[in-house]
PDB file of N, CA and C in Angstrom:
ATOM      1  N   PRO A   1     112.252-128.199 107.437  1.00 45.00           N
ATOM      2  CA  PRO A   1     112.910-129.757 108.176  1.00 45.00           C
ATOM      3  C   PRO A   1     112.961-129.717 108.863  1.00 45.00           C
ATOM      4  N   ASP A   2     113.099-131.243 109.620  1.00 53.00           N
ATOM      5  CA  ASP A   2     113.268-131.616 110.741  1.00 53.00           C
ATOM      6  C   ASP A   2     113.657-131.420 111.902  1.00 53.00           C
ATOM      7  N   ASN A   3     113.336-130.910 113.122  1.00 55.00           N
ATOM      8  CA  ASN A   3     114.117-129.735 113.641  1.00 55.00           C
ATOM      9  C   ASN A   3     114.384-130.641 115.543  1.00 55.00           C
ATOM     10  N   PRO A   4     114.414-131.729 115.309  1.00 57.00           N
ATOM     11  CA  PRO A   4     114.136-132.457 116.920  1.00 57.00           C
ATOM     12  C   PRO A   4     113.879-131.799 118.470  1.00 57.00           C
ATOM     13  N   LEU A   5     115.030-130.295 118.506  1.00 59.00           N
ATOM     14  CA  LEU A   5     114.952-129.781 119.874  1.00 59.00           C
ATOM     15  C   LEU A   5     113.879-128.154 118.929  1.00 59.00           C
ATOM     16  N   GLY A   6     113.292-127.856 118.231  1.00 63.00           N
ATOM     17  CA  GLY A   6     113.639-126.001 117.927  1.00 63.00           C
ATOM     18  C   GLY A   6     114.392-125.548 117.959  1.00 63.00           C
ATOM     19  N   PHE A   7     113.756-124.490 117.625  1.00 69.00           N
ATOM     20  CA  PHE A   7     115.101-123.405 117.828  1.00 69.00           C
ATOM     21  C   PHE A   7     114.921-122.826 119.322  1.00 69.00           C
ATOM     22  N   ALA A   8     114.370-122.574 119.544  1.00 79.00           N
ATOM     23  CA  ALA A   8     114.468-122.244 121.337  1.00 79.00           C
ATOM     24  C   ALA A   8     115.441-123.416 122.103  1.00 79.00           C
ATOM     25  N   GLY A   9     114.632-124.752 121.840  1.00 79.00           N
ATOM     26  CA  GLY A   9     115.821-125.760 122.241  1.00 79.00           C
ATOM     27  C   GLY A   9     117.531-125.463 122.696  1.00 79.00           C
ATOM     28  N   TRP A  10     117.583-125.253 120.798  1.00 78.00           N
ATOM     29  CA  TRP A  10     119.256-124.508 120.406  1.00 78.00           C
ATOM     30  C   TRP A  10     119.581-123.483 121.396  1.00 78.00           C
ATOM     31  N   GLU A  11     118.771-122.872 121.740  1.00 83.00           N
ATOM     32  CA  GLU A  11     119.743-121.351 122.115  1.00 83.00           C
ATOM     33  C   GLU A  11     119.230-121.630 124.087  1.00 83.00           C
ATOM     34  N   ILE A  12     119.058-122.693 124.035  1.00 86.00           N
ATOM     35  CA  ILE A  12     118.563-123.187 125.360  1.00 86.00           C
ATOM     36  C   ILE A  12     120.730-123.631 125.561  1.00 86.00           C
ATOM     37  N   LEU A  13     120.698-124.440 124.722  1.00 83.00           N
ATOM     38  CA  LEU A  13     121.907-125.421 124.641  1.00 83.00           C
ATOM     39  C   LEU A  13     122.464-124.111 124.179  1.00 83.00           C
ATOM     40  N   GLY A  14     123.058-123.190 123.951  1.00 83.00           N
ATOM     41  CA  GLY A  14     124.007-123.123 123.311  1.00 83.00           C
ATOM     42  C   GLY A  14     124.335-121.729 124.732  1.00 83.00           C
ATOM     43  N   MET A  15     123.503-121.667 126.035  1.00 87.00           N
ATOM     44  CA  MET A  15     123.327-120.745 127.447  1.00 87.00           C
ATOM     45  C   MET A  15     123.793-121.612 128.027  1.00 87.00           C
ATOM     46  N   GLY A  16     123.994-123.111 127.618  1.00 88.00           N
ATOM     47  CA  GLY A  16     124.505-123.950 128.579  1.00 88.00           C
ATOM     48  C   GLY A  16     123.033-124.104 130.409  1.00 88.00           C
ATOM     49  N   LYS A  17     122.122-124.521 129.079  1.00 89.00           N
ATOM     50  CA  LYS A  17     121.035-124.524 129.884  1.00 89.00           C
ATOM     51  C   LYS A  17     120.574-125.743 130.352  1.00 89.00           C
ATOM     52  N   PRO A  18     119.273-126.381 131.069  1.00 89.00           N
ATOM     53  CA  PRO A  18     119.403-127.722 131.274  1.00 89.00           C
ATOM     54  C   PRO A  18     117.953-127.633 129.974  1.00 89.00           C
ATOM     55  N   LEU A  19     117.543-128.593 128.859  1.00 88.00           N
ATOM     56  CA  LEU A  19     116.558-128.436 128.140  1.00 88.00           C
ATOM     57  C   LEU A  19     115.278-130.176 129.089  1.00 88.00           C
ATOM     58  N   ILE A  20     114.590-129.130 128.817  1.00 87.00           N
ATOM     59  CA  ILE A  20     113.503-129.930 129.085  1.00 87.00           C
ATOM     60  C   ILE A  20     112.997-130.440 127.892  1.00 87.00           C
ATOM     61  N   LYS A  21     112.780-131.569 127.087  1.00 82.00           N
ATOM     62  CA  LYS A  21     111.890-132.141 125.732  1.00 82.00           C
ATOM     63  C   LYS A  21     111.389-133.074 125.860  1.00 82.00           C
ATOM     64  N   GLY A  22     110.027-132.138 125.376  1.00 76.00           N
ATOM     65  CA  GLY A  22     108.947-133.414 125.216  1.00 76.00           C
ATOM     66  C   GLY A  22     108.348-133.071 123.774  1.00 76.00           C
ATOM     67  N   GLY A  23     107.395-134.112 124.370  1.00 65.00           N
ATOM     68  CA  GLY A  23     106.738-134.279 122.406  1.00 65.00           C
ATOM     69  C   GLY A  23     107.625-135.889 122.296  1.00 65.00           C
ATOM     70  N   TYR A  24     106.129-137.154 120.981  1.00 54.00           N
ATOM     71  CA  TYR A  24     106.493-137.758 120.914  1.00 54.00           C
ATOM     72  C   TYR A  24     108.412-138.504 120.439  1.00 54.00           C
ATOM     73  N   LYS A  25     108.734-137.424 119.646  1.00 57.00           N
ATOM     74  CA  LYS A  25     109.653-137.506 119.035  1.00 57.00           C
ATOM     75  C   LYS A  25     111.174-138.066 120.294  1.00 57.00           C
ATOM     76  N   ALA A  26     110.503-137.374 122.090  1.00 52.00           N
ATOM     77  CA  ALA A  26     111.854-137.592 122.672  1.00 52.00           C
ATOM     78  C   ALA A  26     111.913-139.058 123.292  1.00 52.00           C
ATOM     79  N   ALA A  27     110.547-139.628 122.991  1.00 54.00           N
ATOM     80  CA  ALA A  27     111.223-141.779 123.480  1.00 54.00           C
ATOM     81  C   ALA A  27     111.227-141.999 122.653  1.00 54.00           C
ATOM     82  N   THR A  28     111.128-141.789 121.199  1.00 55.00           N
ATOM     83  CA  THR A  28     111.359-142.611 119.694  1.00 55.00           C
ATOM     84  C   THR A  28     112.628-142.851 119.460  1.00 55.00           C
ATOM     85  N   HIS A  29     112.694-141.386 117.912  1.00 57.00           N
ATOM     86  CA  HIS A  29     113.724-141.915 117.361  1.00 57.00           C
ATOM     87  C   HIS A  29     115.438-141.117 117.632  1.00 57.00           C
ATOM     88  N   TYR A  30     114.688-140.145 118.668  1.00 58.00           N
ATOM     89  CA  TYR A  30     115.960-138.727 119.330  1.00 58.00           C
ATOM     90  C   TYR A  30     116.989-139.546 120.312  1.00 58.00           C
ATOM     91  N   ASN A  31     116.339-140.348 120.848  1.00 59.00           N
ATOM     92  CA  ASN A  31     117.153-141.165 122.298  1.00 59.00           C
ATOM     93  C   ASN A  31     118.705-141.149 122.010  1.00 59.00           C
ATOM     94  N   ASP A  32     119.578-142.214 121.023  1.00 62.00           N
ATOM     95  CA  ASP A  32     120.371-142.452 120.774  1.00 62.00           C
ATOM     96  C   ASP A  32     121.387-141.486 120.935  1.00 62.00           C
ATOM     97  N   PHE A  33     120.870-139.577 120.519  1.00 64.00           N
ATOM     98  CA  PHE A  33     122.304-138.971 120.241  1.00 64.00           C
ATOM     99  C   PHE A  33     121.960-137.931 120.511  1.00 64.00           C
ATOM    100  N   LEU A  34     121.278-137.385 121.673  1.00 69.00           N
ATOM    101  CA  LEU A  34     120.732-136.124 122.049  1.00 69.00           C
ATOM    102  C   LEU A  34     121.348-136.358 123.661  1.00 69.00           C
ATOM    103  N   PRO A  35     122.251-135.142 123.294  1.00 69.00           N
ATOM    104  CA  PRO A  35     122.956-134.757 124.535  1.00 69.00           C
ATOM    105  C   PRO A  35     122.870-135.231 126.546  1.00 69.00           C
ATOM    106  N   LYS A  36     122.955-135.074 127.073  1.00 71.00           N
ATOM    107  CA  LYS A  36     123.117-135.330 128.886  1.00 71.00           C
ATOM    108  C   LYS A  36     122.570-134.271 129.749  1.00 71.00           C
ATOM    109  N   GLY A  37     122.722-133.106 127.897  1.00 74.00           N
ATOM    110  CA  GLY A  37     121.491-131.500 128.715  1.00 74.00           C
ATOM    111  C   GLY A  37     120.584-131.550 128.288  1.00 74.00           C
ATOM    112  N   ILE A  38     120.293-132.639 128.052  1.00 83.00           N
ATOM    113  CA  ILE A  38     118.920-132.592 127.215  1.00 83.00           C
ATOM    114  C   ILE A  38     117.851-133.279 128.362  1.00 83.00           C
ATOM    115  N   LEU A  39     116.329-133.389 129.092  1.00 86.00           N
ATOM    116  CA  LEU A  39     115.935-134.147 129.999  1.00 86.00           C
ATOM    117  C   LEU A  39     114.422-133.740 129.482  1.00 86.00           C
ATOM    118  N   LEU A  40     114.708-135.936 129.091  1.00 84.00           N
ATOM    119  CA  LEU A  40     113.146-135.882 128.559  1.00 84.00           C
ATOM    120  C   LEU A  40     111.345-135.962 128.532  1.00 84.00           C
ATOM    121  N   ALA A  41     110.624-135.877 128.795  1.00 85.00           N
ATOM    122  CA  ALA A  41     110.060-135.532 129.276  1.00 85.00           C
ATOM    123  C   ALA A  41     108.617-136.050 127.984  1.00 85.00           C
ATOM    124  N   ASN A  42     107.907-136.562 127.826  1.00 82.00           N
ATOM    125  CA  ASN A  42     106.352-136.928 126.887  1.00 82.00           C
ATOM    126  C   ASN A  42     105.421-136.766 127.826  1.00 82.00           C
ATOM    127  N   THR A  43     105.041-136.303 128.950  1.00 86.00           N
ATOM    128  CA  THR A  43     103.989-136.098 129.949  1.00 86.00           C
ATOM    129  C   THR A  43     103.363-135.231 130.573  1.00 86.00           C
ATOM    130  N   ILE A  44     102.903-134.421 131.560  1.00 90.00           N
ATOM    131  CA  ILE A  44     103.083-133.571 131.885  1.00 90.00           C
ATOM    132  C   ILE A  44     103.647-133.125 133.312  1.00 90.00           C
ATOM    133  N   ASN A  45     103.307-134.668 133.702  1.00 92.00           N
ATOM    134  CA  ASN A  45     103.732-135.741 135.381  1.00 92.00           C
ATOM    135  C   ASN A  45     105.344-135.576 135.038  1.00 92.00           C
ATOM    136  N   GLU A  46     106.164-136.022 133.943  1.00 89.00           N
ATOM    137  CA  GLU A  46     106.902-136.205 133.281  1.00 89.00           C
ATOM    138  C   GLU A  46     107.910-134.430 133.133  1.00 89.00           C
ATOM    139  N   ILE A  47     107.637-133.551 132.819  1.00 90.00           N
ATOM    140  CA  ILE A  47     108.041-132.720 132.868  1.00 90.00           C
ATOM    141  C   ILE A  47     108.269-131.882 135.096  1.00 90.00           C
ATOM    142  N   ALA A  48     106.813-132.462 135.107  1.00 95.00           N
ATOM    143  CA  ALA A  48     107.197-131.688 137.050  1.00 95.00           C
ATOM    144  C   ALA A  48     108.062-132.677 137.777  1.00 95.00           C
ATOM    145  N   ASP A  49     107.962-134.468 137.512  1.00 95.00           N
ATOM    146  CA  ASP A  49     109.690-134.614 137.850  1.00 95.00           C
ATOM    147  C   ASP A  49     110.959-134.071 137.339  1.00 95.00           C
ATOM    148  N   ASN A  50     111.405-134.390 136.492  1.00 92.00           N
ATOM    149  CA  ASN A  50     112.107-133.189 136.395  1.00 92.00           C
ATOM    150  C   ASN A  50     112.556-131.839 136.466  1.00 92.00           C
ATOM    151  N   MET A  51     111.585-131.453 136.374  1.00 94.00           N
ATOM    152  CA  MET A  51     111.625-129.799 137.740  1.00 94.00           C
ATOM    153  C   MET A  51     112.154-130.453 138.310  1.00 94.00           C
ATOM    154  N   LYS A  52     111.366-131.438 139.219  1.00 97.00           N
ATOM    155  CA  LYS A  52     111.384-131.482 140.651  1.00 97.00           C
ATOM    156  C   LYS A  52     112.896-131.641 140.716  1.00 97.00           C
ATOM    157  N   LYS A  53     113.558-132.825 139.883  1.00 95.00           N
ATOM    158  CA  LYS A  53     114.859-133.549 139.692  1.00 95.00           C
ATOM    159  C   LYS A  53     116.193-132.001 140.332  1.00 95.00           C
ATOM    160  N   LEU A  54     115.545-131.229 139.682  1.00 94.00           N
ATOM    161  CA  LEU A  54     116.663-130.115 138.643  1.00 94.00           C
ATOM    162  C   LEU A  54     116.448-129.463 140.482  1.00 94.00           C
ATOM    163  N   TYR A  55     114.975-129.192 141.079  1.00 95.00           N
ATOM    164  CA  TYR A  55     115.320-128.168 141.653  1.00 95.00           C
ATOM    165  C   TYR A  55     115.800-128.692 143.527  1.00 95.00           C
ATOM    166  N   ASN A  56     115.314-130.221 143.193  1.00 96.00           N
ATOM    167  CA  ASN A  56     116.136-131.031 144.729  1.00 96.00           C
ATOM    168  C   ASN A  56     117.553-130.958 144.368  1.00 96.00           C
ATOM    169  N   GLY A  57     117.997-131.411 143.416  1.00 94.00           N
ATOM    170  CA  GLY A  57     119.622-131.327 143.249  1.00 94.00           C
ATOM    171  C   GLY A  57     119.086-132.736 142.867  1.00 94.00           C
ATOM    172  N   ASP A  58     118.942-133.243 142.965  1.00 94.00           N
ATOM    173  CA  ASP A  58     118.858-135.167 142.221  1.00 94.00           C
ATOM    174  C   ASP A  58     119.384-134.947 140.651  1.00 94.00           C
ATOM    175  N   VAL A  59     119.010-134.127 139.677  1.00 91.00           N
ATOM    176  CA  VAL A  59     120.045-133.609 138.140  1.00 91.00           C
ATOM    177  C   VAL A  59     120.773-132.444 138.884  1.00 91.00           C
ATOM    178  N   SER A  60     121.982-132.157 139.131  1.00 93.00           N
ATOM    179  CA  SER A  60     122.787-131.274 139.117  1.00 93.00           C
ATOM    180  C   SER A  60     122.682-130.292 137.360  1.00 93.00           C
ATOM    181  N   ILE A  61     121.983-129.060 137.751  1.00 93.00           N
ATOM    182  CA  ILE A  61     121.915-128.181 137.116  1.00 93.00           C
ATOM    183  C   ILE A  61     123.372-127.399 136.055  1.00 93.00           C
ATOM    184  N   LYS A  62     124.050-127.582 136.867  1.00 93.00           N
ATOM    185  CA  LYS A  62     125.477-127.517 136.363  1.00 93.00           C
ATOM    186  C   LYS A  62     126.189-128.040 135.541  1.00 93.00           C
ATOM    187  N   ASP A  63     125.994-129.188 136.263  1.00 92.00           N
ATOM    188  CA  ASP A  63     126.413-130.696 134.775  1.00 92.00           C
ATOM    189  C   ASP A  63     125.777-130.658 134.089  1.00 92.00           C
ATOM    190  N   THR A  64     124.211-130.692 133.980  1.00 90.00           N
ATOM    191  CA  THR A  64     123.685-130.421 133.529  1.00 90.00           C
ATOM    192  C   THR A  64     123.923-129.284 132.382  1.00 90.00           C
ATOM    193  N   GLY A  65     123.760-128.516 132.854  1.00 91.00           N
ATOM    194  CA  GLY A  65     124.303-127.353 131.804  1.00 91.00           C
ATOM    195  C   GLY A  65     125.639-127.454 131.132  1.00 91.00           C
ATOM    196  N   ASN A  66     126.429-127.874 131.513  1.00 91.00           N
ATOM    197  CA  ASN A  66     127.746-127.848 131.409  1.00 91.00           C
ATOM    198  C   ASN A  66     127.641-128.547 129.698  1.00 91.00           C
ATOM    199  N   ASN A  67     127.116-129.876 129.783  1.00 89.00           N
ATOM    200  CA  ASN A  67     127.213-130.988 129.105  1.00 89.00           C
ATOM    201  C   ASN A  67     125.962-130.485 128.087  1.00 89.00           C
ATOM    202  N   ALA A  68     125.140-129.707 128.446  1.00 86.00           N
ATOM    203  CA  ALA A  68     124.428-128.798 127.424  1.00 86.00           C
ATOM    204  C   ALA A  68     125.262-128.072 126.613  1.00 86.00           C
ATOM    205  N   GLN A  69     125.581-127.365 127.136  1.00 88.00           N
ATOM    206  CA  GLN A  69     126.944-126.227 126.356  1.00 88.00           C
ATOM    207  C   GLN A  69     128.329-126.719 125.844  1.00 88.00           C
ATOM    208  N   ASN A  70     128.176-128.182 126.177  1.00 88.00           N
ATOM    209  CA  ASN A  70     129.607-128.445 125.579  1.00 88.00           C
ATOM    210  C   ASN A  70     129.270-129.465 123.695  1.00 88.00           C
ATOM    211  N   TYR A  71     127.893-129.172 123.552  1.00 83.00           N
ATOM    212  CA  TYR A  71     126.550-130.296 122.899  1.00 83.00           C
ATOM    213  C   TYR A  71     127.497-129.182 122.165  1.00 83.00           C
ATOM    214  N   PHE A  72     126.700-128.471 121.959  1.00 82.00           N
ATOM    215  CA  PHE A  72     126.479-126.854 121.636  1.00 82.00           C
ATOM    216  C   PHE A  72     127.779-126.490 120.595  1.00 82.00           C
ATOM    217  N   ASP A  73     128.080-126.872 122.064  1.00 83.00           N
ATOM    218  CA  ASP A  73     129.528-125.527 120.670  1.00 83.00           C
ATOM    219  C   ASP A  73     130.609-126.753 120.195  1.00 83.00           C
ATOM    220  N   LYS A  74     129.822-128.389 120.099  1.00 81.00           N
ATOM    221  CA  LYS A  74     130.912-129.419 119.376  1.00 81.00           C
ATOM    222  C   LYS A  74     129.837-129.176 118.117  1.00 81.00           C
ATOM    223  N   TYR A  75     129.139-129.348 117.654  1.00 75.00           N
ATOM    224  CA  TYR A  75     127.956-129.640 117.309  1.00 75.00           C
ATOM    225  C   TYR A  75     127.462-128.298 116.304  1.00 75.00           C
ATOM    226  N   HIS A  76     127.382-127.161 117.056  1.00 74.00           N
ATOM    227  CA  HIS A  76     126.532-126.351 116.377  1.00 74.00           C
ATOM    228  C   HIS A  76     127.707-124.744 116.301  1.00 74.00           C
ATOM    229  N   THR A  77     128.650-124.879 116.223  1.00 73.00           N
ATOM    230  CA  THR A  77     129.003-123.481 116.209  1.00 73.00           C
ATOM    231  C   THR A  77     129.180-123.420 115.055  1.00 73.00           C
ATOM    232  N   LYS A  78     129.540-122.290 114.655  1.00 72.00           N
ATOM    233  CA  LYS A  78     129.515-121.002 113.441  1.00 72.00           C
ATOM    234  C   LYS A  78     131.241-121.993 112.627  1.00 72.00           C
ATOM    235  N   GLU A  79     132.069-122.620 113.610  1.00 75.00           N
ATOM    236  CA  GLU A  79     133.184-123.100 113.240  1.00 75.00           C
ATOM    237  C   GLU A  79     132.346-124.691 112.297  1.00 75.00           C
ATOM    238  N   HIS A  80     131.772-125.470 113.547  1.00 69.00           N
ATOM    239  CA  HIS A  80     131.757-127.153 113.365  1.00 69.00           C
ATOM    240  C   HIS A  80     130.474-126.993 111.872  1.00 69.00           C
ATOM    241  N   LEU A  81     129.750-125.296 111.582  1.00 68.00           N
ATOM    242  CA  LEU A  81     129.033-125.291 110.887  1.00 68.00           C
ATOM    243  C   LEU A  81     129.495-125.329 109.162  1.00 68.00           C
ATOM    244  N   ASP A  82     130.492-124.422 109.725  1.00 75.00           N
ATOM    245  CA  ASP A  82     131.512-123.910 108.223  1.00 75.00           C
ATOM    246  C   ASP A  82     132.275-125.185 107.432  1.00 75.00           C
ATOM    247  N   LYS A  83     132.696-125.664 108.173  1.00 74.00           N
ATOM    248  CA  LYS A  83     133.239-127.183 108.016  1.00 74.00           C
ATOM    249  C   LYS A  83     132.439-128.451 107.429  1.00 74.00           C
ATOM    250  N   ILE A  84     131.140-127.879 107.148  1.00 67.00           N
ATOM    251  CA  ILE A  84     129.790-128.817 106.701  1.00 67.00           C
ATOM    252  C   ILE A  84     129.951-128.721 105.585  1.00 67.00           C
ATOM    253  N   ILE A  85     130.341-126.781 105.526  1.00 72.00           N
ATOM    254  CA  ILE A  85     129.719-126.003 104.227  1.00 72.00           C
ATOM    255  C   ILE A  85     131.022-126.804 103.607  1.00 72.00           C
ATOM    256  N   HIS A  86     132.024-126.225 103.753  1.00 76.00           N
ATOM    257  CA  HIS A  86     133.367-126.661 102.834  1.00 76.00           C
ATOM    258  C   HIS A  86     133.379-127.698 102.892  1.00 76.00           C
ATOM    259  N   ASP A  87     132.914-128.582 103.098  1.00 77.00           N
ATOM    260  CA  ASP A  87     132.656-130.535 103.144  1.00 77.00           C
ATOM    261  C   ASP A  87     131.715-130.825 101.739  1.00 77.00           C
ATOM    262  N   LEU A  88     131.343-130.184 101.801  1.00 71.00           N
ATOM    263  CA  LEU A  88     129.936-129.916 100.303  1.00 71.00           C
ATOM    264  C   LEU A  88     130.507-129.687  99.352  1.00 71.00           C
TER     265      LEU A  88
END
């Protein structure tokens, strides 16, 4: 199935760490629902720019990580998945 973040991406969000997501999908059909814990990058330069922003403090690692954790907890916990299955 189509998984916009990949399984490593979900693990990173679940640990409350910022995720730099790349690939063509990052710039197209997933932008509208991605949480603030994900930084988008489609080129090596954009990856480097996001890493510099995190390193220099232009983007808060703590806040970005908290946003990632909150998103994961809200949409990808056992309780949420149990509810989805129960509603089927």
